[in-house]
XYZ file of C-alpha atoms in Angstrom:
289
model
C -142.575 90.014 -20.738
C -141.523 88.555 -24.318
C -139.883 91.328 -26.353
C -139.420 91.435 -30.151
C -136.045 92.715 -31.649
C -137.779 95.214 -34.748
C -135.236 95.317 -38.024
C -133.547 97.859 -36.416
C -132.519 96.766 -32.902
C -135.226 98.297 -30.688
C -136.842 96.171 -28.357
C -140.640 96.103 -28.262
C -142.889 93.730 -25.775
C -145.167 91.468 -27.404
C -148.409 92.392 -25.716
C -149.431 96.135 -24.998
C -152.533 97.887 -24.436
C -154.734 99.055 -26.879
C -156.824 102.327 -25.871
C -158.897 102.966 -29.418
C -162.355 104.400 -27.576
C -160.537 104.492 -24.001
C -161.503 108.149 -23.757
C -161.817 110.963 -20.617
C -159.260 111.177 -18.330
C -160.777 109.167 -15.648
C -161.124 106.008 -17.595
C -158.019 106.866 -19.453
C -156.392 106.930 -15.582
C -157.779 104.213 -14.194
C -156.352 101.401 -17.107
C -153.633 102.857 -17.722
C -153.102 102.510 -13.813
C -154.241 99.429 -13.449
C -152.176 98.062 -16.471
C -149.016 99.102 -15.306
C -149.999 97.611 -12.403
C -150.205 94.502 -13.867
C -147.092 94.171 -15.562
C -147.714 96.154 -19.466
C -144.374 98.169 -20.657
C -146.580 98.952 -24.131
C -148.950 101.744 -25.067
C -150.733 101.817 -28.394
C -152.677 104.908 -29.278
C -153.227 107.261 -32.410
C -154.052 110.677 -33.083
C -157.478 109.747 -34.363
C -158.217 108.409 -30.977
C -158.492 111.642 -28.978
C -156.707 110.575 -25.795
C -153.559 111.038 -26.359
C -153.360 114.368 -24.246
C -154.600 112.071 -21.233
C -152.144 109.243 -21.691
C -149.479 111.942 -21.705
C -151.118 113.359 -18.262
C -151.284 109.894 -16.584
C -147.764 108.219 -18.375
C -146.387 111.361 -16.485
C -147.757 110.707 -12.994
C -147.839 106.806 -12.711
C -144.759 106.358 -13.753
C -142.404 107.250 -10.959
C -145.029 105.546 -8.527
C -144.551 102.575 -9.925
C -140.300 103.169 -10.188
C -140.436 103.394 -13.546
C -139.130 106.052 -16.488
C -140.089 106.919 -19.775
C -137.391 104.460 -21.313
C -139.266 101.675 -19.653
C -142.616 102.357 -21.487
C -143.111 101.607 -25.249
C -145.275 104.037 -26.459
C -146.903 103.939 -30.508
C -148.878 106.666 -32.274
C -150.153 106.659 -35.719
C -151.154 109.433 -38.537
C -154.405 109.876 -39.253
C -155.807 109.876 -42.958
C -156.738 113.723 -42.649
C -152.885 114.540 -41.730
C -151.288 112.555 -44.840
C -148.666 114.137 -46.873
C -145.149 115.715 -46.150
C -145.822 118.912 -44.200
C -148.874 117.982 -42.114
C -147.439 114.573 -41.319
C -144.521 116.193 -39.149
C -146.684 118.629 -37.955
C -149.010 115.662 -36.976
C -146.691 113.858 -35.071
C -145.078 116.552 -33.184
C -148.267 116.714 -32.017
C -148.781 114.265 -30.933
C -145.140 113.686 -29.153
C -146.221 116.960 -27.624
C -149.569 115.684 -25.807
C -147.932 112.664 -25.169
C -145.282 114.366 -22.956
C -142.893 111.985 -24.278
C -140.310 113.556 -26.227
C -139.977 110.666 -28.368
C -142.013 107.612 -29.606
C -140.868 104.347 -29.680
C -143.036 103.757 -32.824
C -145.078 105.463 -35.384
C -147.313 104.381 -38.343
C -149.536 105.297 -40.842
C -153.014 104.036 -39.673
C -154.157 103.984 -43.119
C -152.773 103.746 -46.543
C -155.343 106.349 -47.955
C -156.222 110.086 -47.472
C -159.147 111.418 -46.135
C -161.438 112.921 -48.510
C -160.347 110.781 -51.477
C -162.523 108.236 -53.696
C -160.811 104.748 -53.183
C -159.142 104.667 -56.632
C -157.418 107.837 -56.489
C -153.716 108.166 -57.233
C -153.055 110.766 -54.853
C -153.064 107.973 -52.064
C -149.871 107.202 -53.467
C -148.829 110.382 -53.462
C -149.822 110.999 -49.886
C -148.433 108.203 -48.309
C -144.857 108.590 -49.661
C -144.486 111.890 -48.602
C -146.167 110.719 -45.305
C -143.137 108.268 -44.936
C -140.151 110.682 -45.918
C -141.140 113.014 -43.106
C -141.470 110.122 -40.940
C -137.722 109.416 -41.934
C -136.774 112.811 -41.115
C -138.487 112.441 -37.688
C -136.620 109.277 -37.579
C -133.223 110.843 -38.117
C -133.672 113.304 -36.106
C -134.555 110.659 -33.062
C -138.175 112.184 -32.690
C -139.486 108.626 -33.581
C -137.317 105.280 -32.740
C -138.517 103.154 -35.252
C -141.122 103.287 -38.334
C -144.435 101.317 -39.352
C -147.637 100.833 -40.958
C -150.992 99.818 -40.301
C -153.638 98.391 -42.308
C -151.414 98.155 -45.772
C -151.486 94.945 -48.050
C -148.885 93.531 -49.508
C -149.042 95.512 -52.548
C -148.973 98.080 -50.328
C -145.607 97.376 -48.896
C -144.135 96.197 -51.633
C -144.693 99.982 -53.140
C -143.310 101.377 -49.529
C -139.744 99.271 -49.836
C -139.318 100.258 -53.769
C -138.949 104.006 -52.163
C -138.275 103.713 -48.210
C -134.956 105.106 -47.430
C -135.665 103.773 -43.586
C -137.423 100.531 -43.525
C -140.416 99.719 -42.022
C -140.168 97.417 -39.044
C -143.805 96.540 -37.902
C -147.340 95.945 -39.639
C -150.466 96.181 -37.337
C -153.157 95.230 -39.163
C -156.608 92.778 -38.035
C -155.439 89.615 -37.040
C -156.821 86.369 -35.431
C -158.504 82.696 -35.884
C -161.479 84.142 -38.659
C -159.125 86.436 -40.604
C -155.571 84.439 -40.873
C -153.380 86.157 -43.540
C -150.823 83.677 -44.529
C -149.447 85.237 -47.478
C -148.982 88.478 -45.686
C -147.394 87.033 -42.848
C -145.155 85.173 -44.851
C -144.302 88.315 -46.893
C -143.390 90.432 -43.338
C -141.188 87.368 -42.499
C -139.243 87.508 -45.463
C -138.884 91.157 -45.696
C -138.377 91.435 -41.729
C -141.215 93.150 -40.983
C -142.854 92.496 -37.802
C -146.542 91.506 -37.911
C -148.837 92.983 -34.693
C -152.443 92.345 -34.315
C -155.163 94.617 -34.145
C -158.732 93.375 -33.016
C -157.503 90.207 -31.792
C -160.800 89.303 -29.503
C -162.798 90.484 -32.138
C -165.315 93.334 -31.227
C -166.882 94.727 -28.281
C -170.410 93.262 -30.233
C -172.077 91.549 -27.217
C -172.397 88.876 -30.584
C -169.045 88.352 -30.507
C -168.361 84.939 -33.350
C -164.309 85.146 -31.850
C -165.103 84.847 -28.071
C -167.643 82.733 -28.837
C -166.262 80.207 -31.684
C -167.167 76.387 -30.291
C -163.637 75.477 -30.830
C -161.975 78.303 -29.162
C -164.630 77.697 -26.468
C -163.349 74.199 -26.305
C -160.029 74.722 -26.262
C -160.080 77.591 -23.642
C -162.327 74.963 -21.301
C -159.807 72.025 -21.555
C -156.803 74.516 -20.573
C -159.513 76.226 -17.532
C -158.437 79.930 -19.342
C -160.805 82.405 -20.707
C -161.299 82.685 -24.745
C -159.256 85.503 -24.943
C -156.063 83.880 -23.425
C -156.677 81.410 -25.547
C -157.084 83.914 -29.144
C -153.749 85.785 -27.237
C -151.790 82.914 -27.167
C -152.426 81.746 -30.493
C -150.676 84.799 -31.794
C -147.852 85.278 -29.333
C -147.065 81.384 -29.939
C -146.080 82.264 -33.689
C -144.397 85.430 -32.239
C -146.974 87.808 -33.337
C -147.613 91.113 -31.465
C -151.061 91.249 -29.680
C -152.416 95.091 -28.478
C -155.906 93.897 -26.699
C -157.942 97.009 -25.331
C -159.837 96.527 -21.771
C -160.749 98.878 -19.325
C -161.480 95.648 -16.710
C -158.831 95.065 -14.273
C -159.651 91.463 -14.352
C -159.354 91.393 -18.170
C -155.780 93.384 -18.292
C -154.770 90.694 -15.732
C -156.023 87.827 -17.960
C -154.919 89.315 -20.827
C -151.263 88.850 -19.924
C -151.381 86.412 -18.461
C -150.905 84.117 -21.432
C -146.750 83.494 -20.994
C -147.401 80.383 -18.088
C -148.939 78.102 -20.507
C -149.100 76.781 -24.771
C -150.898 75.621 -27.054
C -150.463 72.276 -28.622
C -149.503 71.804 -32.143
C -153.390 70.634 -32.705
C -154.815 73.532 -30.984
C -152.900 75.642 -33.230
C -153.622 74.399 -36.416
C -157.830 73.991 -34.946
C -157.364 77.350 -34.205
C -155.525 78.632 -37.766
C -158.399 76.431 -39.539
C -161.408 78.797 -38.320
C -160.242 80.952 -40.799
C -162.725 82.484 -42.794
C -161.175 85.639 -44.275
C -163.409 87.704 -42.630
C -162.731 91.321 -41.319
C -164.724 92.740 -38.363
C -162.521 95.759 -38.370
C -161.857 97.709 -41.817
C -160.781 96.220 -45.045
C -158.328 97.962 -46.931
C -158.651 96.225 -50.473
C -160.188 99.276 -51.999
C -157.312 101.577 -51.015
C -155.164 102.220 -54.701
């Protein structure tokens, strides 16, 4: 598994398992069991996913059976919008640690730049996320979090964060795929040594998934005898961008991590990048002050 070295020296697998909408003890258990057996060593969750207790219980159960320990698994969780602010943030993070039974988190992200229940233009968003970051910095100092980052931040949100942060963010996790190629944001992160991590690399679970069914993606997949999902994931990791594809299907879990045995040509990379439509299939944080 390729590792990305974050700007504070912590190593993060470039491919992880996303767990959004993976809920229920049996589904969590079967999915994580298959993922760990396939070679996944990073798990991405969040307080709002409502699955941390089941993930924590499952990890504790399966690691010894695979000859692994806690330090072999990179665990990410996120602060939900309802828990923004210094006091709430600390309590939410400690709850995630307790639910996950992991003593510390490898990475903790602010999930959304805005606080719950506020109008998008409310100035309180800025104050809340600053308070949240300060709480995260304290937890970092205490060794409860090994690395700090954010999700769904725009460049202006990052610029604001860099003005007051004592501990610099190491990761930005956002929607990113050939239909949403955020060149300027990627370059800003490179310049500031912030690792770019993509979510929704395969689009959505909609049966009419326009990304997986894109004719250019399908053509490249056919030419390389790979799946469309493998092409989309390879496109990202070939740019040194992390991915966290979600699946509960054992075959797909294995395919999604099998993206290091081939490369895309320069022409293939350009063809995929040229598909950009600035199309969000998930959430667009543009409106959040």
